[in-house]
PDB file of C-alpha atoms in Angstrom:
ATOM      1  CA  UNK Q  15     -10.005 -85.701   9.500  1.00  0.00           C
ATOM      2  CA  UNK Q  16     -12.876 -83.469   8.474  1.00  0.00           C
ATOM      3  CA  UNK Q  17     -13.875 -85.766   5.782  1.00  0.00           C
ATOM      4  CA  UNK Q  18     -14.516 -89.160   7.108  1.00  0.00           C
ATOM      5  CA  UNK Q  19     -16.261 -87.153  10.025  1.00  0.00           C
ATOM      6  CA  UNK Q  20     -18.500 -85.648   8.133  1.00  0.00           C
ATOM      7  CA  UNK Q  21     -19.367 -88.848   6.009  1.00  0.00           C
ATOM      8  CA  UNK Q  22     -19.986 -90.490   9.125  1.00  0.00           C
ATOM      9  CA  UNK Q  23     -22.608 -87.713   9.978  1.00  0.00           C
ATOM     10  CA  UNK Q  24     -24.175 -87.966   6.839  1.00  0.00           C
ATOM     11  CA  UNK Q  25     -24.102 -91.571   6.620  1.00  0.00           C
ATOM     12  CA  UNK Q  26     -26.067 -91.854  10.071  1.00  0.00           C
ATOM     13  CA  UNK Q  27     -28.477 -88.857   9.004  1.00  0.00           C
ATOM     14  CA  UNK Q  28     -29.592 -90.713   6.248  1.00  0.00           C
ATOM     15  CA  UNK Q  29     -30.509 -94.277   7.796  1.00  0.00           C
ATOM     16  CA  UNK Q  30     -33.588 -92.753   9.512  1.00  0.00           C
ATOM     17  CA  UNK Q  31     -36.246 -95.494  10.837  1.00  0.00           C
ATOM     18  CA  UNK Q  32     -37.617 -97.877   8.569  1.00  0.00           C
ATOM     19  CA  UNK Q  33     -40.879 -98.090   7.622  1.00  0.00           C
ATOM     20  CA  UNK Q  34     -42.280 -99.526   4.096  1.00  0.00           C
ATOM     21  CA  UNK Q  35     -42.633-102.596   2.752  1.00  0.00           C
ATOM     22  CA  UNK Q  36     -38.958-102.709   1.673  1.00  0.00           C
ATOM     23  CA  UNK Q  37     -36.984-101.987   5.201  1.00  0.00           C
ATOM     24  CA  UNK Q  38     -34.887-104.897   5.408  1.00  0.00           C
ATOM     25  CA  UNK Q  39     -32.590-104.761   2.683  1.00  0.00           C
ATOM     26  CA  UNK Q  40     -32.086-108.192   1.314  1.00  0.00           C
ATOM     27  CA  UNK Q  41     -28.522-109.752   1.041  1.00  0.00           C
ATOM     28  CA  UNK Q  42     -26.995-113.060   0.017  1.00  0.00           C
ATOM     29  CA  UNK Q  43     -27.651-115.929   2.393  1.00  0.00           C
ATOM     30  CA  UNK Q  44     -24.422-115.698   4.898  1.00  0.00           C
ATOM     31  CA  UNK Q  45     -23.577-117.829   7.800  1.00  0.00           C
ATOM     32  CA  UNK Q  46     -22.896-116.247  11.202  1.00  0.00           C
ATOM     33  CA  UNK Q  47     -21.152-117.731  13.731  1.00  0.00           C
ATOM     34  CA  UNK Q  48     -24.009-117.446  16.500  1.00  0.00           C
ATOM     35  CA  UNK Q  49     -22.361-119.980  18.110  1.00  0.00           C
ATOM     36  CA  UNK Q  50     -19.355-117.718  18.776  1.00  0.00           C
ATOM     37  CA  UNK Q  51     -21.477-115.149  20.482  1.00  0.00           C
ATOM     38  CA  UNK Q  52     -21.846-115.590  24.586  1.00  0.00           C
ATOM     39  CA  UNK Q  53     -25.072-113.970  25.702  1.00  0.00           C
ATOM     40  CA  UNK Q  54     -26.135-114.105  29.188  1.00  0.00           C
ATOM     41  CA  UNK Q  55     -29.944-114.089  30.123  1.00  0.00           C
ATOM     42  CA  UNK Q  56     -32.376-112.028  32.714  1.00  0.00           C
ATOM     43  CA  UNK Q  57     -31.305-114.886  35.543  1.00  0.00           C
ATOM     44  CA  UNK Q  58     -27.430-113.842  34.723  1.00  0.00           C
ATOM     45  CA  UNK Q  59     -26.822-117.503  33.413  1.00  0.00           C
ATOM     46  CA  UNK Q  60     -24.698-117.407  30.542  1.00  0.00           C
ATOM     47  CA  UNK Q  61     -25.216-119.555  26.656  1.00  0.00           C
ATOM     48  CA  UNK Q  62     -24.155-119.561  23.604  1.00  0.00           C
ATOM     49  CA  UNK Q  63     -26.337-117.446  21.264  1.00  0.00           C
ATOM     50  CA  UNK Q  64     -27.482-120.350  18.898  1.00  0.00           C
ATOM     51  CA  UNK Q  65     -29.400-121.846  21.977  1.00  0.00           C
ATOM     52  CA  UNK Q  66     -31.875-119.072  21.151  1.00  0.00           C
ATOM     53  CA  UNK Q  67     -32.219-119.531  17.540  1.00  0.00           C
ATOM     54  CA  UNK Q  68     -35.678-121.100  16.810  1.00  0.00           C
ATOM     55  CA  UNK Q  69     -34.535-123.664  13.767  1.00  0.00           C
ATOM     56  CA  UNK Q  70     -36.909-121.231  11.876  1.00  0.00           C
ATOM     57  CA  UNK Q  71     -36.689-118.032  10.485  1.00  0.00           C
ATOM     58  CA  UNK Q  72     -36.605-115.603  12.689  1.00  0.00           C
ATOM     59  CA  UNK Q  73     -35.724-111.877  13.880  1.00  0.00           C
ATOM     60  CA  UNK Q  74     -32.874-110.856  15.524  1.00  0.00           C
ATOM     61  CA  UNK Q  75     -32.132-107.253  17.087  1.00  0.00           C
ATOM     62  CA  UNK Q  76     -29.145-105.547  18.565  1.00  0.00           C
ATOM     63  CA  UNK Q  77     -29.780-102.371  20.857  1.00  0.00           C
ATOM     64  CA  UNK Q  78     -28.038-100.594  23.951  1.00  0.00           C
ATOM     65  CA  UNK Q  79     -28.108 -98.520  26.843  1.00  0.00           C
ATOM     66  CA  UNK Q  80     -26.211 -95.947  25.455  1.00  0.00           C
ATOM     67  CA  UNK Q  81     -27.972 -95.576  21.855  1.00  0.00           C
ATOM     68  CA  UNK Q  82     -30.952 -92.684  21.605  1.00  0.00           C
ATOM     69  CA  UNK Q  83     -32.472 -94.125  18.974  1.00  0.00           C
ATOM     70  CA  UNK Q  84     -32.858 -97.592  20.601  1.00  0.00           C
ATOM     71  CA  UNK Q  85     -34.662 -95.688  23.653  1.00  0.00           C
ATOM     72  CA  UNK Q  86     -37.219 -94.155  21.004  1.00  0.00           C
ATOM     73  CA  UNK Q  87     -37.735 -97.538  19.527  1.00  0.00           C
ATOM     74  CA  UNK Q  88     -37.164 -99.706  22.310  1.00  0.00           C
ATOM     75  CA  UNK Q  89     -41.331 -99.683  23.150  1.00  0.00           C
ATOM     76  CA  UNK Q  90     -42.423-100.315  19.810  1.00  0.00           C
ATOM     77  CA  UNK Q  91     -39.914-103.419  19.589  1.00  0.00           C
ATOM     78  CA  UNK Q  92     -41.848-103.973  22.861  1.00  0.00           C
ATOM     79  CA  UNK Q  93     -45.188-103.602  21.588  1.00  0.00           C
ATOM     80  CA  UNK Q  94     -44.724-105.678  18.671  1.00  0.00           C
ATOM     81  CA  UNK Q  95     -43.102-108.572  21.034  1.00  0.00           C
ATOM     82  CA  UNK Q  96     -46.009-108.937  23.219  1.00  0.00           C
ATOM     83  CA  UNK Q  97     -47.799-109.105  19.511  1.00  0.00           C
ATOM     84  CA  UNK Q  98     -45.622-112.051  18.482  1.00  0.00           C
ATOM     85  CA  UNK Q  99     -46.231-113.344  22.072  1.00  0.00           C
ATOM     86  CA  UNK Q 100     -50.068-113.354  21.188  1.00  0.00           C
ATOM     87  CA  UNK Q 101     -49.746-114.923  17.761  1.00  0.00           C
ATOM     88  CA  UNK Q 102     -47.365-117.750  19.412  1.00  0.00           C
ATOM     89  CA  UNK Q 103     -44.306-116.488  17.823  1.00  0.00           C
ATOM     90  CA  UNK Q 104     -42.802-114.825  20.430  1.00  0.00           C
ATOM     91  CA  UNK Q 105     -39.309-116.862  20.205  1.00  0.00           C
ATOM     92  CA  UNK Q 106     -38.887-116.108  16.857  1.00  0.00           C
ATOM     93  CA  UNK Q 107     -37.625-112.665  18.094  1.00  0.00           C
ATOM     94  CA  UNK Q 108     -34.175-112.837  19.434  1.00  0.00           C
ATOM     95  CA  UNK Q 109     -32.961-109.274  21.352  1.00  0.00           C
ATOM     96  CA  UNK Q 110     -30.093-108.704  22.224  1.00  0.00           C
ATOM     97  CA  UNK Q 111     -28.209-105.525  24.055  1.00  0.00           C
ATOM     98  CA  UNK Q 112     -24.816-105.200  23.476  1.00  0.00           C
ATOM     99  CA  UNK Q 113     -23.710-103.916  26.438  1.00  0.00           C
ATOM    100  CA  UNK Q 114     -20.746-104.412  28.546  1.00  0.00           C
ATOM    101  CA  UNK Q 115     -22.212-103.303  31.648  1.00  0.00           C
ATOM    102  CA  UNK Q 116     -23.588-105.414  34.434  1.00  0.00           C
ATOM    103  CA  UNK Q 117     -26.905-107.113  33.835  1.00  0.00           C
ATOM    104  CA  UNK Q 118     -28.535-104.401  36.781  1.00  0.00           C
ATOM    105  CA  UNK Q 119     -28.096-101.837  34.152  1.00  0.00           C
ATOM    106  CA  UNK Q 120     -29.990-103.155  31.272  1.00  0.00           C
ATOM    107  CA  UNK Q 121     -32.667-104.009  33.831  1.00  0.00           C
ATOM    108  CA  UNK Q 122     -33.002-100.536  34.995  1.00  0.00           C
ATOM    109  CA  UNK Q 123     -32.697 -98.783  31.574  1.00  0.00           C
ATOM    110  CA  UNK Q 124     -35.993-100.817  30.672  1.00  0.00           C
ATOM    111  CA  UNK Q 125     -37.661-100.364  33.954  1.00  0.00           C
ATOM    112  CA  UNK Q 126     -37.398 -96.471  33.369  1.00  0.00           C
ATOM    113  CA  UNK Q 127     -38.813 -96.597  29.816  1.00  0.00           C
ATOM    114  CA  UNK Q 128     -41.711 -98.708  31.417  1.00  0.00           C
ATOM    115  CA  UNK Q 129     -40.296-101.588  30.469  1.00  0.00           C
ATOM    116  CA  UNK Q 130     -40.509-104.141  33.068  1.00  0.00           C
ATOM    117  CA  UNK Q 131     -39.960-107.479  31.799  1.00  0.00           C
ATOM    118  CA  UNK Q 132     -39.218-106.959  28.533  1.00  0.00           C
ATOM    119  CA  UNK Q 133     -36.965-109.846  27.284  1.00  0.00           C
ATOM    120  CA  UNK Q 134     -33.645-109.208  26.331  1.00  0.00           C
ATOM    121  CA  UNK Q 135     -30.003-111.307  26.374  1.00  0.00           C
ATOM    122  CA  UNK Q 136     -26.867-109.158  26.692  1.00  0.00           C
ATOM    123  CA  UNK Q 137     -23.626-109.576  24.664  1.00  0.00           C
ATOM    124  CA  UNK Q 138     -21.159-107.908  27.464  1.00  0.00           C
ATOM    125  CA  UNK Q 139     -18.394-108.498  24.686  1.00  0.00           C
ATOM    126  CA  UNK Q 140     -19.273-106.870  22.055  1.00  0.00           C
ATOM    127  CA  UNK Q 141     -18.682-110.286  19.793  1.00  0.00           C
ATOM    128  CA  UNK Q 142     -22.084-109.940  17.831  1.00  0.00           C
ATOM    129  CA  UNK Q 143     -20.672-106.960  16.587  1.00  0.00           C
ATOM    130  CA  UNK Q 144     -17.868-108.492  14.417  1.00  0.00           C
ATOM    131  CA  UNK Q 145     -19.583-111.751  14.185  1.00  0.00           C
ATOM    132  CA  UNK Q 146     -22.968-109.958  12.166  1.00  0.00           C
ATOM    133  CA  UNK Q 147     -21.146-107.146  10.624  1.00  0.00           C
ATOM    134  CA  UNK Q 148     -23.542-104.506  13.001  1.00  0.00           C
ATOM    135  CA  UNK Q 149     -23.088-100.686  11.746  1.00  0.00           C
ATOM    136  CA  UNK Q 150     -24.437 -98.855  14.592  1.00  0.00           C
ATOM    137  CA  UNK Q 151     -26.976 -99.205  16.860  1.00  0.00           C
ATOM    138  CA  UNK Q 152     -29.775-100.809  16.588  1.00  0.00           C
ATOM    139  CA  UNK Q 153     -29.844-102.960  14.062  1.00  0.00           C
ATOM    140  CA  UNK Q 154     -32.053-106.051  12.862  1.00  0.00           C
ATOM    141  CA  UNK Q 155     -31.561-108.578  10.653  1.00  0.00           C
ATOM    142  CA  UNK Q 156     -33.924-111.549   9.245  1.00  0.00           C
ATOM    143  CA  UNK Q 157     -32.275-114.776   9.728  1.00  0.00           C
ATOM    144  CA  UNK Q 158     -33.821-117.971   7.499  1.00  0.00           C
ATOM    145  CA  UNK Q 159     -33.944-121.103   9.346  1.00  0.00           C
ATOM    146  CA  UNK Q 160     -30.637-122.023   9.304  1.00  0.00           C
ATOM    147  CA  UNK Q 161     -29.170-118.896  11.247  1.00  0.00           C
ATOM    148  CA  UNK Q 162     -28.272-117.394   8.114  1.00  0.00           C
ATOM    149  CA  UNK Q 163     -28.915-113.173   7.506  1.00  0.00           C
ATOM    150  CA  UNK Q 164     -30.792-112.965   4.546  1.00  0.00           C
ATOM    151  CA  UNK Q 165     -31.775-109.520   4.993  1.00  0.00           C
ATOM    152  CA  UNK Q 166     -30.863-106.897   7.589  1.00  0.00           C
ATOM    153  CA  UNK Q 167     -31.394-102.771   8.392  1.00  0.00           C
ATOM    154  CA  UNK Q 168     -29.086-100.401  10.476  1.00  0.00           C
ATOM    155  CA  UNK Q 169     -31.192 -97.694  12.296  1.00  0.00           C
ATOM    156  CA  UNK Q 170     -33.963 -98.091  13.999  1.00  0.00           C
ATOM    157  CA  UNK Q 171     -37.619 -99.493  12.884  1.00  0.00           C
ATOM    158  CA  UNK Q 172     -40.979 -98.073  13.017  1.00  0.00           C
ATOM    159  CA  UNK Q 173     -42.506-101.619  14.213  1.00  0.00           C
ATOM    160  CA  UNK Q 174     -45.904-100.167  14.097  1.00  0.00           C
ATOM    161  CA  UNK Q 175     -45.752 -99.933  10.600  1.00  0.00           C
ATOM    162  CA  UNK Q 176     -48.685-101.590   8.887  1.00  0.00           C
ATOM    163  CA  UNK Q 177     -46.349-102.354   6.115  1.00  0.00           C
ATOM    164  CA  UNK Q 178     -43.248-103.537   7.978  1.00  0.00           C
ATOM    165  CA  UNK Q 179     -45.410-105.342   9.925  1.00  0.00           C
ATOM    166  CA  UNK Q 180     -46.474-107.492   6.657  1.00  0.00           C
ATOM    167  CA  UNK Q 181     -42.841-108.006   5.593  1.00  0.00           C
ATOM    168  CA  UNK Q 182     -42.078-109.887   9.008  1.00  0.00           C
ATOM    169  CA  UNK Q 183     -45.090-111.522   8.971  1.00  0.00           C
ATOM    170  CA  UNK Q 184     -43.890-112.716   5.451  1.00  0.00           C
ATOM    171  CA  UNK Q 185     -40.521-113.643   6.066  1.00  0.00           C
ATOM    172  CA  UNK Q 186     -41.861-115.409   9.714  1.00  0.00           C
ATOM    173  CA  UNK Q 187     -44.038-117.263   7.380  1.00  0.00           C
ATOM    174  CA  UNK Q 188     -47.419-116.046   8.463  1.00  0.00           C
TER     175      UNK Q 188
END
């Protein structure tokens, strides 16, 4: 039991938060079923995660409640949102918490990080889990614009980054 323990230690040790020009690792083009995913939004109405998917390439980011390393990141995610939001790209990031609990819950965990408003949809299944192949919490991954991952990273980002910033703004197409 020891063993698989302590690779799991290591393994999360070393995923630290990406920052470089390299942080999203790039894999082969492969469908996932976004379609299969139910995500409710911030009015508690309930869709079909494809709804959200912008038809071009976009970002898409898991987090929860429960995850410390979300609640370090989860204002720089914010930060660099309401930068999208400025540049009019603001829908080509897709968060999502994966969270079971009721909607109430999500709200307040954001309003106590200062975080009023901040958009997010909540998987209460736990389906985008199997569906993207998620190791951990958070996690991001680049889709194209088909919906496919073409490149994804397990931990959590530094989305101040100068240089991370670039390799969105690349893969968004800006």
């Amino acid at each position: 039991m020891r063993g698989p323990v302590l690779a799991l230690f290591v393994l999360i040790a070393c995923t630290g938060s990406a920052a470089a020009g390299d942080a999203f690792a790039p894999v082969e083009p492969r469908a996932a079923a976004s379609a299969d995913v139910t995500v409710v939004n911030s009015n508690g109405d309930e869709h079909v995660l494809a709804d959200f998917l912008p038809g071009q390439p976009a970002i898409l980011h898991f987090w929860a409640t429960w995850c410390a390393p979300c609640r370090e990141e989860l204002p720089g995610l914010a930060a660099y949102a309401a930068k999208l939001a400025d540049d009019g790209l603001r829908d080509r990031l897709i968060v999502v918490a994966v969270e079971p609990s009721p909607r109430g819950k999500i709200d307040g965990f954001l309003a106590g990080l200062g975080l009023d408003g901040f958009v997010t949809l909540q998987d209460r299944t736990n389906r985008s889990g199997a569906i993207f192949g998620l190791f951990g919490m958070p996690s991001t991954m680049l889709l194209d614009a088909e919906g496919r991952v073409i490149g994804q990273h397990s931990g959590p980002v530094d989305w101040s980054d100068e240089a991370v910033r670039k390799e969105l703004a690349t893969h968004l197409g800006g």
